[in-house]
């Protein structure tokens, strides 16, 4: 009820949610995907975009399970350009999110000249 007062729609039915949404994020275990897809595929309608974070399931299989083709799936690529250990394995989580080297290695996004590292440093 608290979220609904803020104007946030709450759904307890996946097919109802999918019918309402413009973008659907699939975030589940690969073993759960066939059951979830069978429950939502009838509710998918253009121009809804399905964004799958289920990395172990290839795009052709997702299209088959959903009977739908507007699906995005991230493809991750690792380029080893740094020879030193920047991951801070001996530190704490707090020190890691305050370390600009670690932040840039994991999320090198910069908007309007401000990086995530300067955002995180505001919390120190």
PDB file of C-alpha atoms in Angstrom:
ATOM      1  CA  UNK A   1       0.000   0.000   0.000  1.00  0.00           C
ATOM      2  CA  UNK A   2       2.920   2.346   0.739  1.00  0.00           C
ATOM      3  CA  UNK A   3       4.242   2.058  -2.836  1.00  0.00           C
ATOM      4  CA  UNK A   4       0.783   2.413  -4.359  1.00  0.00           C
ATOM      5  CA  UNK A   5       0.353   5.730  -2.530  1.00  0.00           C
ATOM      6  CA  UNK A   6       3.484   6.904  -4.355  1.00  0.00           C
ATOM      7  CA  UNK A   7       1.927   5.983  -7.700  1.00  0.00           C
ATOM      8  CA  UNK A   8       3.858   2.725  -8.096  1.00  0.00           C
ATOM      9  CA  UNK A   9       1.842  -0.093  -9.632  1.00  0.00           C
ATOM     10  CA  UNK A  10       2.195  -3.405  -7.812  1.00  0.00           C
ATOM     11  CA  UNK A  11       1.492  -6.680  -9.602  1.00  0.00           C
ATOM     12  CA  UNK A  12       1.323 -10.197  -8.260  1.00  0.00           C
ATOM     13  CA  UNK A  13       0.544 -11.755 -11.632  1.00  0.00           C
ATOM     14  CA  UNK A  14       3.368 -11.986 -14.173  1.00  0.00           C
ATOM     15  CA  UNK A  15       1.078 -12.026 -17.213  1.00  0.00           C
ATOM     16  CA  UNK A  16      -0.777  -8.923 -15.986  1.00  0.00           C
ATOM     17  CA  UNK A  17       2.547  -7.174 -15.431  1.00  0.00           C
ATOM     18  CA  UNK A  18       3.817  -8.121 -18.895  1.00  0.00           C
ATOM     19  CA  UNK A  19       0.607  -6.903 -20.544  1.00  0.00           C
ATOM     20  CA  UNK A  20       1.056  -3.538 -18.791  1.00  0.00           C
ATOM     21  CA  UNK A  21       4.827  -3.029 -19.238  1.00  0.00           C
ATOM     22  CA  UNK A  22       6.780  -1.488 -22.101  1.00  0.00           C
ATOM     23  CA  UNK A  23       9.995  -3.218 -20.978  1.00  0.00           C
ATOM     24  CA  UNK A  24      10.126  -6.591 -19.235  1.00  0.00           C
ATOM     25  CA  UNK A  25      13.275  -7.754 -17.428  1.00  0.00           C
ATOM     26  CA  UNK A  26      13.723 -11.519 -17.170  1.00  0.00           C
ATOM     27  CA  UNK A  27      15.811 -12.216 -14.071  1.00  0.00           C
ATOM     28  CA  UNK A  28      15.541 -15.819 -12.948  1.00  0.00           C
ATOM     29  CA  UNK A  29      17.395 -19.089 -12.824  1.00  0.00           C
ATOM     30  CA  UNK A  30      17.681 -20.800 -16.224  1.00  0.00           C
ATOM     31  CA  UNK A  31      15.786 -23.797 -14.828  1.00  0.00           C
ATOM     32  CA  UNK A  32      12.789 -21.528 -14.040  1.00  0.00           C
ATOM     33  CA  UNK A  33      12.719 -19.867 -17.453  1.00  0.00           C
ATOM     34  CA  UNK A  34      10.467 -22.371 -19.314  1.00  0.00           C
ATOM     35  CA  UNK A  35       7.767 -22.058 -16.633  1.00  0.00           C
ATOM     36  CA  UNK A  36       7.986 -18.256 -16.529  1.00  0.00           C
ATOM     37  CA  UNK A  37       7.934 -17.949 -20.329  1.00  0.00           C
ATOM     38  CA  UNK A  38       4.902 -20.215 -20.630  1.00  0.00           C
ATOM     39  CA  UNK A  39       3.098 -17.959 -18.169  1.00  0.00           C
ATOM     40  CA  UNK A  40       3.874 -14.665 -19.897  1.00  0.00           C
ATOM     41  CA  UNK A  41       4.239 -15.321 -23.632  1.00  0.00           C
ATOM     42  CA  UNK A  42       0.509 -14.872 -24.377  1.00  0.00           C
ATOM     43  CA  UNK A  43       0.549 -11.424 -22.723  1.00  0.00           C
ATOM     44  CA  UNK A  44       3.529 -10.066 -24.687  1.00  0.00           C
ATOM     45  CA  UNK A  45       2.540  -7.462 -27.263  1.00  0.00           C
ATOM     46  CA  UNK A  46       4.488  -5.094 -29.499  1.00  0.00           C
ATOM     47  CA  UNK A  47       6.173  -2.713 -28.758  1.00  0.00           C
ATOM     48  CA  UNK A  48       7.152  -4.394 -25.458  1.00  0.00           C
ATOM     49  CA  UNK A  49      10.877  -5.111 -25.207  1.00  0.00           C
ATOM     50  CA  UNK A  50      12.053  -8.155 -23.279  1.00  0.00           C
ATOM     51  CA  UNK A  51      15.478  -7.701 -21.688  1.00  0.00           C
ATOM     52  CA  UNK A  52      16.861 -11.023 -20.535  1.00  0.00           C
ATOM     53  CA  UNK A  53      19.483 -11.228 -17.815  1.00  0.00           C
ATOM     54  CA  UNK A  54      19.400 -15.028 -17.929  1.00  0.00           C
ATOM     55  CA  UNK A  55      22.913 -15.331 -19.341  1.00  0.00           C
ATOM     56  CA  UNK A  56      22.959 -19.114 -19.733  1.00  0.00           C
ATOM     57  CA  UNK A  57      20.072 -19.175 -22.223  1.00  0.00           C
ATOM     58  CA  UNK A  58      20.897 -18.240 -25.840  1.00  0.00           C
ATOM     59  CA  UNK A  59      18.769 -15.731 -27.733  1.00  0.00           C
ATOM     60  CA  UNK A  60      17.277 -18.281 -30.186  1.00  0.00           C
ATOM     61  CA  UNK A  61      16.054 -20.358 -27.234  1.00  0.00           C
ATOM     62  CA  UNK A  62      14.484 -17.281 -25.604  1.00  0.00           C
ATOM     63  CA  UNK A  63      12.675 -16.466 -28.851  1.00  0.00           C
ATOM     64  CA  UNK A  64      11.397 -20.033 -28.997  1.00  0.00           C
ATOM     65  CA  UNK A  65      10.214 -20.080 -25.366  1.00  0.00           C
ATOM     66  CA  UNK A  66       8.459 -16.724 -25.624  1.00  0.00           C
ATOM     67  CA  UNK A  67       7.186 -17.020 -29.208  1.00  0.00           C
ATOM     68  CA  UNK A  68       8.398 -13.429 -29.447  1.00  0.00           C
ATOM     69  CA  UNK A  69      11.286 -11.707 -31.196  1.00  0.00           C
ATOM     70  CA  UNK A  70      11.811  -8.276 -29.594  1.00  0.00           C
ATOM     71  CA  UNK A  71      14.340  -9.531 -27.070  1.00  0.00           C
ATOM     72  CA  UNK A  72      17.575  -7.951 -25.897  1.00  0.00           C
ATOM     73  CA  UNK A  73      20.299  -9.865 -24.132  1.00  0.00           C
ATOM     74  CA  UNK A  74      23.551  -8.299 -22.920  1.00  0.00           C
ATOM     75  CA  UNK A  75      26.779  -9.720 -24.247  1.00  0.00           C
ATOM     76  CA  UNK A  76      29.713  -9.325 -21.925  1.00  0.00           C
ATOM     77  CA  UNK A  77      33.270  -9.072 -23.118  1.00  0.00           C
ATOM     78  CA  UNK A  78      36.404  -9.030 -21.019  1.00  0.00           C
ATOM     79  CA  UNK A  79      39.502  -7.269 -22.264  1.00  0.00           C
ATOM     80  CA  UNK A  80      42.534  -7.735 -20.073  1.00  0.00           C
ATOM     81  CA  UNK A  81      44.204  -4.348 -20.329  1.00  0.00           C
ATOM     82  CA  UNK A  82      45.396  -4.017 -16.749  1.00  0.00           C
ATOM     83  CA  UNK A  83      48.096  -6.299 -15.437  1.00  0.00           C
ATOM     84  CA  UNK A  84      47.819  -5.278 -11.791  1.00  0.00           C
ATOM     85  CA  UNK A  85      45.234  -6.498  -9.317  1.00  0.00           C
ATOM     86  CA  UNK A  86      42.682  -3.688  -8.970  1.00  0.00           C
ATOM     87  CA  UNK A  87      39.900  -5.643  -7.320  1.00  0.00           C
ATOM     88  CA  UNK A  88      40.782  -4.869  -3.728  1.00  0.00           C
ATOM     89  CA  UNK A  89      40.418  -8.409  -2.462  1.00  0.00           C
ATOM     90  CA  UNK A  90      41.877  -7.478   0.921  1.00  0.00           C
ATOM     91  CA  UNK A  91      39.578  -4.496   1.544  1.00  0.00           C
ATOM     92  CA  UNK A  92      36.017  -3.951   2.606  1.00  0.00           C
ATOM     93  CA  UNK A  93      32.960  -3.196   0.475  1.00  0.00           C
ATOM     94  CA  UNK A  94      32.959   0.399   1.703  1.00  0.00           C
ATOM     95  CA  UNK A  95      36.597   0.907   0.736  1.00  0.00           C
ATOM     96  CA  UNK A  96      35.943  -0.714  -2.650  1.00  0.00           C
ATOM     97  CA  UNK A  97      33.108   1.668  -3.570  1.00  0.00           C
ATOM     98  CA  UNK A  98      35.291   4.601  -2.537  1.00  0.00           C
ATOM     99  CA  UNK A  99      38.186   3.436  -4.725  1.00  0.00           C
ATOM    100  CA  UNK A 100      37.878   5.189  -8.096  1.00  0.00           C
ATOM    101  CA  UNK A 101      40.075   2.565  -9.794  1.00  0.00           C
ATOM    102  CA  UNK A 102      37.682  -0.232  -8.840  1.00  0.00           C
ATOM    103  CA  UNK A 103      34.635   1.852  -9.773  1.00  0.00           C
ATOM    104  CA  UNK A 104      36.053   2.705 -13.208  1.00  0.00           C
ATOM    105  CA  UNK A 105      36.970  -0.939 -13.847  1.00  0.00           C
ATOM    106  CA  UNK A 106      33.494  -2.174 -13.020  1.00  0.00           C
ATOM    107  CA  UNK A 107      31.341   0.690 -14.319  1.00  0.00           C
ATOM    108  CA  UNK A 108      33.196   3.147 -16.568  1.00  0.00           C
ATOM    109  CA  UNK A 109      30.166   5.397 -17.198  1.00  0.00           C
ATOM    110  CA  UNK A 110      30.510   9.136 -17.055  1.00  0.00           C
ATOM    111  CA  UNK A 111      27.608  11.541 -17.539  1.00  0.00           C
ATOM    112  CA  UNK A 112      28.256  15.285 -17.912  1.00  0.00           C
ATOM    113  CA  UNK A 113      31.798  14.910 -16.634  1.00  0.00           C
ATOM    114  CA  UNK A 114      30.739  13.256 -13.378  1.00  0.00           C
ATOM    115  CA  UNK A 115      31.720   9.682 -12.830  1.00  0.00           C
ATOM    116  CA  UNK A 116      30.185   7.188 -10.482  1.00  0.00           C
ATOM    117  CA  UNK A 117      33.342   7.422  -8.377  1.00  0.00           C
ATOM    118  CA  UNK A 118      32.673  11.074  -7.537  1.00  0.00           C
ATOM    119  CA  UNK A 119      29.102  10.108  -6.659  1.00  0.00           C
ATOM    120  CA  UNK A 120      30.327   7.348  -4.326  1.00  0.00           C
ATOM    121  CA  UNK A 121      32.923   9.605  -2.724  1.00  0.00           C
ATOM    122  CA  UNK A 122      30.132  11.920  -1.586  1.00  0.00           C
ATOM    123  CA  UNK A 123      29.113   9.186   0.853  1.00  0.00           C
ATOM    124  CA  UNK A 124      32.466   8.930   2.604  1.00  0.00           C
TER     125      UNK A 124
END
